[in-house]
PDB file of C-alpha atoms in Angstrom:
ATOM      1  CA  UNK H   1     -50.658 -56.093 -25.939  1.00 42.00           C
ATOM      2  CA  UNK H   2     -54.089 -57.747 -25.929  1.00 55.00           C
ATOM      3  CA  UNK H   3     -56.841 -55.181 -26.621  1.00 67.00           C
ATOM      4  CA  UNK H   4     -60.386 -55.413 -25.279  1.00 76.00           C
ATOM      5  CA  UNK H   5     -62.791 -56.975 -27.762  1.00 80.00           C
ATOM      6  CA  UNK H   6     -65.472 -54.357 -28.550  1.00 88.00           C
ATOM      7  CA  UNK H   7     -68.380 -56.825 -29.017  1.00 91.00           C
ATOM      8  CA  UNK H   8     -67.587 -58.643 -25.826  1.00 88.00           C
ATOM      9  CA  UNK H   9     -67.161 -55.450 -23.792  1.00 90.00           C
ATOM     10  CA  UNK H  10     -70.434 -54.200 -25.185  1.00 91.00           C
ATOM     11  CA  UNK H  11     -72.187 -57.367 -24.085  1.00 93.00           C
ATOM     12  CA  UNK H  12     -70.688 -57.082 -20.656  1.00 90.00           C
ATOM     13  CA  UNK H  13     -72.029 -53.618 -20.061  1.00 92.00           C
ATOM     14  CA  UNK H  14     -75.422 -54.397 -21.640  1.00 93.00           C
ATOM     15  CA  UNK H  15     -75.713 -57.289 -19.178  1.00 92.00           C
ATOM     16  CA  UNK H  16     -74.683 -55.476 -16.010  1.00 92.00           C
ATOM     17  CA  UNK H  17     -76.525 -52.204 -16.624  1.00 90.00           C
ATOM     18  CA  UNK H  18     -79.285 -52.898 -14.070  1.00 91.00           C
ATOM     19  CA  UNK H  19     -76.805 -53.806 -11.353  1.00 91.00           C
ATOM     20  CA  UNK H  20     -74.071 -51.379 -12.317  1.00 87.00           C
ATOM     21  CA  UNK H  21     -74.703 -48.629  -9.752  1.00 90.00           C
ATOM     22  CA  UNK H  22     -75.195 -51.025  -6.833  1.00 89.00           C
ATOM     23  CA  UNK H  23     -72.123 -53.030  -7.672  1.00 87.00           C
ATOM     24  CA  UNK H  24     -69.918 -49.969  -8.104  1.00 87.00           C
ATOM     25  CA  UNK H  25     -70.715 -49.007  -4.534  1.00 88.00           C
ATOM     26  CA  UNK H  26     -70.018 -52.472  -3.316  1.00 88.00           C
ATOM     27  CA  UNK H  27     -66.758 -52.937  -5.248  1.00 87.00           C
ATOM     28  CA  UNK H  28     -65.273 -49.616  -4.133  1.00 88.00           C
ATOM     29  CA  UNK H  29     -66.805 -49.723  -0.671  1.00 85.00           C
ATOM     30  CA  UNK H  30     -68.624 -46.526  -1.553  1.00 88.00           C
ATOM     31  CA  UNK H  31     -65.453 -44.633  -2.257  1.00 93.00           C
ATOM     32  CA  UNK H  32     -66.163 -43.950  -5.926  1.00 93.00           C
ATOM     33  CA  UNK H  33     -68.458 -41.145  -5.026  1.00 93.00           C
ATOM     34  CA  UNK H  34     -65.814 -39.474  -2.890  1.00 96.00           C
ATOM     35  CA  UNK H  35     -63.299 -39.860  -5.614  1.00 97.00           C
ATOM     36  CA  UNK H  36     -65.579 -38.215  -8.162  1.00 97.00           C
ATOM     37  CA  UNK H  37     -66.333 -35.366  -5.744  1.00 97.00           C
ATOM     38  CA  UNK H  38     -62.611 -34.777  -5.285  1.00 98.00           C
ATOM     39  CA  UNK H  39     -62.240 -34.769  -9.102  1.00 98.00           C
ATOM     40  CA  UNK H  40     -65.032 -32.250  -9.594  1.00 98.00           C
ATOM     41  CA  UNK H  41     -63.394 -29.955  -7.078  1.00 98.00           C
ATOM     42  CA  UNK H  42     -60.052 -30.205  -8.948  1.00 98.00           C
ATOM     43  CA  UNK H  43     -61.884 -29.401 -12.268  1.00 98.00           C
ATOM     44  CA  UNK H  44     -63.550 -26.247 -10.978  1.00 97.00           C
ATOM     45  CA  UNK H  45     -66.428 -26.467 -13.448  1.00 98.00           C
ATOM     46  CA  UNK H  46     -68.270 -23.176 -13.765  1.00 98.00           C
ATOM     47  CA  UNK H  47     -71.861 -22.309 -14.795  1.00 98.00           C
ATOM     48  CA  UNK H  48     -72.221 -21.869 -18.495  1.00 98.00           C
ATOM     49  CA  UNK H  49     -69.402 -24.183 -19.452  1.00 98.00           C
ATOM     50  CA  UNK H  50     -69.552 -27.391 -21.585  1.00 98.00           C
ATOM     51  CA  UNK H  51     -68.392 -30.924 -21.063  1.00 98.00           C
ATOM     52  CA  UNK H  52     -68.572 -34.346 -22.619  1.00 98.00           C
ATOM     53  CA  UNK H  53     -68.586 -37.451 -20.408  1.00 98.00           C
ATOM     54  CA  UNK H  54     -67.139 -40.238 -22.561  1.00 98.00           C
ATOM     55  CA  UNK H  55     -68.285 -43.829 -21.810  1.00 98.00           C
ATOM     56  CA  UNK H  56     -70.798 -42.220 -19.466  1.00 98.00           C
ATOM     57  CA  UNK H  57     -72.491 -45.453 -18.399  1.00 97.00           C
ATOM     58  CA  UNK H  58     -75.451 -44.775 -16.156  1.00 98.00           C
ATOM     59  CA  UNK H  59     -74.512 -41.047 -16.069  1.00 98.00           C
ATOM     60  CA  UNK H  60     -73.503 -40.329 -12.453  1.00 97.00           C
ATOM     61  CA  UNK H  61     -70.585 -38.196 -13.562  1.00 98.00           C
ATOM     62  CA  UNK H  62     -72.721 -36.732 -16.396  1.00 98.00           C
ATOM     63  CA  UNK H  63     -75.237 -35.555 -13.793  1.00 98.00           C
ATOM     64  CA  UNK H  64     -72.537 -33.996 -11.596  1.00 98.00           C
ATOM     65  CA  UNK H  65     -71.227 -32.074 -14.608  1.00 98.00           C
ATOM     66  CA  UNK H  66     -74.709 -30.978 -15.623  1.00 98.00           C
ATOM     67  CA  UNK H  67     -75.393 -29.716 -12.104  1.00 98.00           C
ATOM     68  CA  UNK H  68     -72.120 -27.729 -12.176  1.00 98.00           C
ATOM     69  CA  UNK H  69     -72.679 -26.033 -15.610  1.00 98.00           C
ATOM     70  CA  UNK H  70     -76.298 -25.239 -14.809  1.00 98.00           C
ATOM     71  CA  UNK H  71     -79.069 -24.490 -17.276  1.00 97.00           C
ATOM     72  CA  UNK H  72     -76.907 -22.063 -19.223  1.00 98.00           C
ATOM     73  CA  UNK H  73     -74.258 -24.823 -19.751  1.00 98.00           C
ATOM     74  CA  UNK H  74     -74.232 -27.919 -21.969  1.00 98.00           C
ATOM     75  CA  UNK H  75     -73.208 -31.546 -21.193  1.00 98.00           C
ATOM     76  CA  UNK H  76     -73.079 -34.590 -23.417  1.00 98.00           C
ATOM     77  CA  UNK H  77     -73.015 -38.165 -22.175  1.00 98.00           C
ATOM     78  CA  UNK H  78     -71.587 -40.560 -24.767  1.00 98.00           C
ATOM     79  CA  UNK H  79     -71.799 -44.304 -24.533  1.00 98.00           C
ATOM     80  CA  UNK H  80     -72.225 -47.377 -26.767  1.00 97.00           C
ATOM     81  CA  UNK H  81     -74.530 -49.300 -24.373  1.00 97.00           C
ATOM     82  CA  UNK H  82     -78.204 -48.658 -24.929  1.00 97.00           C
ATOM     83  CA  UNK H  83     -79.076 -50.278 -21.597  1.00 97.00           C
ATOM     84  CA  UNK H  84     -76.695 -48.024 -19.729  1.00 97.00           C
ATOM     85  CA  UNK H  85     -78.000 -44.937 -21.484  1.00 98.00           C
ATOM     86  CA  UNK H  86     -81.587 -45.915 -20.775  1.00 98.00           C
ATOM     87  CA  UNK H  87     -80.881 -45.992 -17.092  1.00 98.00           C
ATOM     88  CA  UNK H  88     -78.815 -42.831 -17.332  1.00 98.00           C
ATOM     89  CA  UNK H  89     -81.686 -40.974 -19.069  1.00 98.00           C
ATOM     90  CA  UNK H  90     -84.164 -41.855 -16.316  1.00 98.00           C
ATOM     91  CA  UNK H  91     -81.654 -40.540 -13.628  1.00 98.00           C
ATOM     92  CA  UNK H  92     -81.074 -37.380 -15.595  1.00 98.00           C
ATOM     93  CA  UNK H  93     -84.780 -36.678 -15.742  1.00 98.00           C
ATOM     94  CA  UNK H  94     -85.207 -37.496 -12.104  1.00 97.00           C
ATOM     95  CA  UNK H  95     -82.414 -35.078 -11.112  1.00 98.00           C
ATOM     96  CA  UNK H  96     -83.941 -32.312 -13.297  1.00 98.00           C
ATOM     97  CA  UNK H  97     -80.907 -31.675 -15.474  1.00 98.00           C
ATOM     98  CA  UNK H  98     -82.308 -32.898 -18.806  1.00 96.00           C
ATOM     99  CA  UNK H  99     -82.558 -29.398 -20.239  1.00 97.00           C
ATOM    100  CA  UNK H 100     -78.787 -28.988 -20.365  1.00 98.00           C
ATOM    101  CA  UNK H 101     -77.931 -32.605 -21.047  1.00 98.00           C
ATOM    102  CA  UNK H 102     -77.878 -34.727 -24.220  1.00 98.00           C
ATOM    103  CA  UNK H 103     -77.101 -38.467 -24.374  1.00 98.00           C
ATOM    104  CA  UNK H 104     -75.489 -39.894 -27.473  1.00 98.00           C
ATOM    105  CA  UNK H 105     -75.175 -43.501 -28.479  1.00 97.00           C
ATOM    106  CA  UNK H 106     -71.664 -43.278 -29.944  1.00 97.00           C
ATOM    107  CA  UNK H 107     -68.134 -44.547 -30.210  1.00 96.00           C
ATOM    108  CA  UNK H 108     -65.397 -43.220 -27.923  1.00 97.00           C
ATOM    109  CA  UNK H 109     -62.828 -44.057 -30.627  1.00 97.00           C
ATOM    110  CA  UNK H 110     -64.522 -41.609 -33.000  1.00 98.00           C
ATOM    111  CA  UNK H 111     -66.226 -38.972 -30.913  1.00 98.00           C
ATOM    112  CA  UNK H 112     -68.954 -37.398 -33.135  1.00 98.00           C
ATOM    113  CA  UNK H 113     -68.198 -33.795 -32.390  1.00 98.00           C
ATOM    114  CA  UNK H 114     -66.032 -31.107 -34.015  1.00 98.00           C
ATOM    115  CA  UNK H 115     -62.586 -29.972 -32.765  1.00 98.00           C
ATOM    116  CA  UNK H 116     -62.478 -27.592 -29.862  1.00 98.00           C
ATOM    117  CA  UNK H 117     -66.127 -28.026 -28.817  1.00 98.00           C
ATOM    118  CA  UNK H 118     -66.010 -28.609 -25.045  1.00 98.00           C
ATOM    119  CA  UNK H 119     -64.351 -27.072 -21.991  1.00 98.00           C
ATOM    120  CA  UNK H 120     -63.954 -30.524 -20.406  1.00 98.00           C
ATOM    121  CA  UNK H 121     -63.783 -34.158 -21.543  1.00 98.00           C
ATOM    122  CA  UNK H 122     -64.121 -36.793 -18.866  1.00 98.00           C
ATOM    123  CA  UNK H 123     -63.998 -40.588 -18.703  1.00 98.00           C
ATOM    124  CA  UNK H 124     -64.716 -42.555 -15.540  1.00 97.00           C
ATOM    125  CA  UNK H 125     -63.722 -46.208 -14.978  1.00 95.00           C
ATOM    126  CA  UNK H 126     -63.921 -47.016 -18.671  1.00 95.00           C
ATOM    127  CA  UNK H 127     -60.661 -46.146 -20.306  1.00 97.00           C
ATOM    128  CA  UNK H 128     -59.291 -49.588 -19.603  1.00 95.00           C
ATOM    129  CA  UNK H 129     -62.184 -51.145 -21.485  1.00 93.00           C
ATOM    130  CA  UNK H 130     -61.748 -49.395 -24.862  1.00 95.00           C
ATOM    131  CA  UNK H 131     -59.956 -50.973 -27.785  1.00 93.00           C
ATOM    132  CA  UNK H 132     -57.235 -48.281 -27.809  1.00 96.00           C
ATOM    133  CA  UNK H 133     -56.951 -46.002 -24.829  1.00 97.00           C
ATOM    134  CA  UNK H 134     -54.408 -43.764 -26.633  1.00 97.00           C
ATOM    135  CA  UNK H 135     -56.888 -43.174 -29.480  1.00 98.00           C
ATOM    136  CA  UNK H 136     -59.695 -42.357 -27.067  1.00 98.00           C
ATOM    137  CA  UNK H 137     -57.479 -39.853 -25.189  1.00 98.00           C
ATOM    138  CA  UNK H 138     -56.532 -38.333 -28.516  1.00 98.00           C
ATOM    139  CA  UNK H 139     -60.129 -37.987 -29.453  1.00 98.00           C
ATOM    140  CA  UNK H 140     -60.954 -36.440 -26.054  1.00 98.00           C
ATOM    141  CA  UNK H 141     -58.073 -33.981 -26.573  1.00 98.00           C
ATOM    142  CA  UNK H 142     -59.344 -33.108 -30.050  1.00 98.00           C
ATOM    143  CA  UNK H 143     -62.828 -32.150 -28.961  1.00 98.00           C
ATOM    144  CA  UNK H 144     -61.632 -30.060 -26.005  1.00 98.00           C
ATOM    145  CA  UNK H 145     -60.983 -26.312 -26.527  1.00 98.00           C
ATOM    146  CA  UNK H 146     -57.427 -25.006 -26.096  1.00 98.00           C
ATOM    147  CA  UNK H 147     -56.910 -24.589 -22.349  1.00 98.00           C
ATOM    148  CA  UNK H 148     -59.617 -27.132 -21.649  1.00 98.00           C
ATOM    149  CA  UNK H 149     -59.185 -30.237 -19.513  1.00 98.00           C
ATOM    150  CA  UNK H 150     -59.068 -33.957 -20.295  1.00 98.00           C
ATOM    151  CA  UNK H 151     -59.852 -35.974 -17.164  1.00 98.00           C
ATOM    152  CA  UNK H 152     -59.637 -39.735 -16.468  1.00 98.00           C
ATOM    153  CA  UNK H 153     -60.704 -41.407 -13.240  1.00 98.00           C
ATOM    154  CA  UNK H 154     -59.823 -45.101 -13.435  1.00 97.00           C
ATOM    155  CA  UNK H 155     -58.871 -48.233 -11.549  1.00 94.00           C
ATOM    156  CA  UNK H 156     -55.100 -48.460 -11.343  1.00 96.00           C
ATOM    157  CA  UNK H 157     -52.191 -50.552 -10.086  1.00 94.00           C
ATOM    158  CA  UNK H 158     -50.919 -49.666  -6.637  1.00 95.00           C
ATOM    159  CA  UNK H 159     -47.232 -48.640  -6.766  1.00 93.00           C
ATOM    160  CA  UNK H 160     -46.211 -50.643  -3.677  1.00 92.00           C
ATOM    161  CA  UNK H 161     -45.575 -54.270  -4.588  1.00 90.00           C
ATOM    162  CA  UNK H 162     -46.995 -55.856  -1.423  1.00 92.00           C
ATOM    163  CA  UNK H 163     -50.185 -53.765  -1.605  1.00 94.00           C
ATOM    164  CA  UNK H 164     -50.546 -54.430  -5.290  1.00 91.00           C
ATOM    165  CA  UNK H 165     -50.549 -58.154  -4.655  1.00 93.00           C
ATOM    166  CA  UNK H 166     -53.186 -57.734  -1.937  1.00 92.00           C
ATOM    167  CA  UNK H 167     -55.317 -55.566  -4.355  1.00 92.00           C
ATOM    168  CA  UNK H 168     -54.903 -58.119  -7.171  1.00 91.00           C
ATOM    169  CA  UNK H 169     -56.142 -60.888  -4.880  1.00 93.00           C
ATOM    170  CA  UNK H 170     -59.296 -58.931  -4.109  1.00 92.00           C
ATOM    171  CA  UNK H 171     -59.774 -57.668  -7.654  1.00 90.00           C
ATOM    172  CA  UNK H 172     -59.090 -60.880  -9.535  1.00 90.00           C
ATOM    173  CA  UNK H 173     -60.252 -63.519  -7.031  1.00 92.00           C
ATOM    174  CA  UNK H 174     -62.876 -61.969  -4.724  1.00 93.00           C
ATOM    175  CA  UNK H 175     -64.680 -59.550  -7.041  1.00 91.00           C
ATOM    176  CA  UNK H 176     -65.974 -62.142  -9.503  1.00 90.00           C
ATOM    177  CA  UNK H 177     -67.297 -64.184  -6.597  1.00 93.00           C
ATOM    178  CA  UNK H 178     -69.127 -61.149  -5.291  1.00 92.00           C
ATOM    179  CA  UNK H 179     -70.582 -60.619  -8.743  1.00 88.00           C
ATOM    180  CA  UNK H 180     -71.740 -64.243  -8.790  1.00 91.00           C
ATOM    181  CA  UNK H 181     -73.219 -64.195  -5.308  1.00 91.00           C
ATOM    182  CA  UNK H 182     -75.022 -60.816  -5.473  1.00 88.00           C
ATOM    183  CA  UNK H 183     -76.151 -60.444  -9.060  1.00 86.00           C
ATOM    184  CA  UNK H 184     -75.394 -63.854 -10.620  1.00 90.00           C
ATOM    185  CA  UNK H 185     -72.853 -62.308 -13.082  1.00 88.00           C
ATOM    186  CA  UNK H 186     -69.585 -64.151 -12.638  1.00 89.00           C
ATOM    187  CA  UNK H 187     -68.203 -63.850 -16.171  1.00 88.00           C
ATOM    188  CA  UNK H 188     -68.924 -60.128 -16.402  1.00 86.00           C
ATOM    189  CA  UNK H 189     -67.274 -59.382 -13.072  1.00 88.00           C
ATOM    190  CA  UNK H 190     -64.394 -61.630 -14.020  1.00 88.00           C
ATOM    191  CA  UNK H 191     -63.813 -59.513 -17.102  1.00 82.00           C
ATOM    192  CA  UNK H 192     -63.663 -56.179 -15.301  1.00 79.00           C
ATOM    193  CA  UNK H 193     -60.540 -56.953 -13.296  1.00 82.00           C
ATOM    194  CA  UNK H 194     -58.952 -58.700 -16.285  1.00 85.00           C
ATOM    195  CA  UNK H 195     -59.301 -55.459 -18.243  1.00 88.00           C
ATOM    196  CA  UNK H 196     -56.740 -53.893 -15.878  1.00 91.00           C
ATOM    197  CA  UNK H 197     -54.063 -56.503 -16.678  1.00 89.00           C
ATOM    198  CA  UNK H 198     -52.651 -54.811 -19.816  1.00 89.00           C
ATOM    199  CA  UNK H 199     -53.633 -51.251 -18.802  1.00 95.00           C
ATOM    200  CA  UNK H 200     -50.807 -48.827 -17.874  1.00 96.00           C
ATOM    201  CA  UNK H 201     -50.107 -47.879 -14.282  1.00 96.00           C
ATOM    202  CA  UNK H 202     -50.559 -44.294 -13.163  1.00 97.00           C
ATOM    203  CA  UNK H 203     -47.038 -43.127 -14.162  1.00 97.00           C
ATOM    204  CA  UNK H 204     -47.290 -44.755 -17.629  1.00 97.00           C
ATOM    205  CA  UNK H 205     -50.772 -43.263 -18.213  1.00 98.00           C
ATOM    206  CA  UNK H 206     -49.396 -39.800 -17.345  1.00 98.00           C
ATOM    207  CA  UNK H 207     -46.822 -40.242 -20.091  1.00 98.00           C
ATOM    208  CA  UNK H 208     -49.636 -41.095 -22.516  1.00 98.00           C
ATOM    209  CA  UNK H 209     -51.439 -37.908 -21.499  1.00 98.00           C
ATOM    210  CA  UNK H 210     -48.312 -35.985 -22.492  1.00 98.00           C
ATOM    211  CA  UNK H 211     -47.889 -37.895 -25.757  1.00 97.00           C
ATOM    212  CA  UNK H 212     -51.397 -36.981 -26.987  1.00 97.00           C
ATOM    213  CA  UNK H 213     -50.656 -33.261 -26.525  1.00 96.00           C
ATOM    214  CA  UNK H 214     -51.699 -32.544 -22.962  1.00 98.00           C
ATOM    215  CA  UNK H 215     -49.641 -30.414 -20.518  1.00 98.00           C
ATOM    216  CA  UNK H 216     -49.630 -29.549 -16.822  1.00 98.00           C
ATOM    217  CA  UNK H 217     -50.566 -33.148 -16.032  1.00 98.00           C
ATOM    218  CA  UNK H 218     -51.723 -33.881 -12.509  1.00 97.00           C
ATOM    219  CA  UNK H 219     -51.961 -37.377 -11.062  1.00 98.00           C
ATOM    220  CA  UNK H 220     -53.755 -38.230  -7.805  1.00 98.00           C
ATOM    221  CA  UNK H 221     -53.869 -41.702  -6.278  1.00 98.00           C
ATOM    222  CA  UNK H 222     -56.748 -42.940  -4.198  1.00 97.00           C
ATOM    223  CA  UNK H 223     -56.811 -45.728  -1.545  1.00 95.00           C
ATOM    224  CA  UNK H 224     -53.158 -46.394  -1.955  1.00 95.00           C
ATOM    225  CA  UNK H 225     -53.293 -46.395  -5.770  1.00 95.00           C
ATOM    226  CA  UNK H 226     -56.270 -48.732  -6.500  1.00 95.00           C
ATOM    227  CA  UNK H 227     -57.712 -45.794  -8.428  1.00 96.00           C
ATOM    228  CA  UNK H 228     -56.038 -42.881 -10.137  1.00 98.00           C
ATOM    229  CA  UNK H 229     -57.046 -39.474 -11.359  1.00 98.00           C
ATOM    230  CA  UNK H 230     -55.299 -37.919 -14.325  1.00 98.00           C
ATOM    231  CA  UNK H 231     -55.962 -34.336 -15.469  1.00 98.00           C
ATOM    232  CA  UNK H 232     -54.277 -32.717 -18.488  1.00 98.00           C
ATOM    233  CA  UNK H 233     -54.609 -29.328 -20.119  1.00 98.00           C
ATOM    234  CA  UNK H 234     -54.934 -28.975 -23.909  1.00 98.00           C
ATOM    235  CA  UNK H 235     -52.225 -26.711 -25.302  1.00 91.00           C
ATOM    236  CA  UNK H 236     -53.442 -23.266 -26.222  1.00 80.00           C
TER     237      UNK H 236
END
C-alpha cells in the first residue's frame, strides 16, 4: 500500500492554508459543518473535560471542543502545518476560547502527551493523509483515558457501487478543476482525492478501530457514504 509522503503532504497543507476553510465549504456543499455538529452531539462533551484535536488544521473542530468544555476544561489542537496553526490561532482568539486552548506544532504519529491524558481524541478529514493511519489511531488511543473516546470524521468510499463511481468522478475529476479555477491550486486539490485511494472504507476502518484496542465502535455514514464518522471507546 502506498503511504502518503510526509514532506509532500506538509507542503500541500502549507500551500492551501489561506483557502482551506472556503474550499471545505465548497467541496462538501457546506455539509461538513452539519457533520461536525452531529459528531459533537454524539460525543456529549461536558464542561470541564479535556480533548485533543489531532491534525487540527485551521481549528474549527478545536473551537467547537473548546466551547463545549468551557473555561474549566482544556483542549489541545495538534498540527504540523505552521500556516494552518497561524490561521487557527487567530480564529481561537476571535472566538474567545484561547484561555482553555493550546496549539501544538507536532507529529500525529508521535503525540507529545502522556498516556491517559484526555477524555477525547478527535481527527477530522486528515486520517487519510498521515503516513500510517493505524499508528495515529494507536497514538490517539494511548493518550485517551480509559472510557474516553477516539473519534474520526473522514471522507470515505460509498458502499453502493454506482454511487461510488459517481462520487469518484466528482472527487477525482471535478474537484481538482474547482481548485484550479477558484484558488489556482490544481496539484494540491488533485492530491486530496488521491489520498482516499488506498484508505480503508468505513467497514475496514471500523475493524482497525477494534484492532487498536477500541470497543463499542459506532459508524455513521453521511451523504450516502462520502463521509464517515467512527467513534470508539478505550477499554477501561
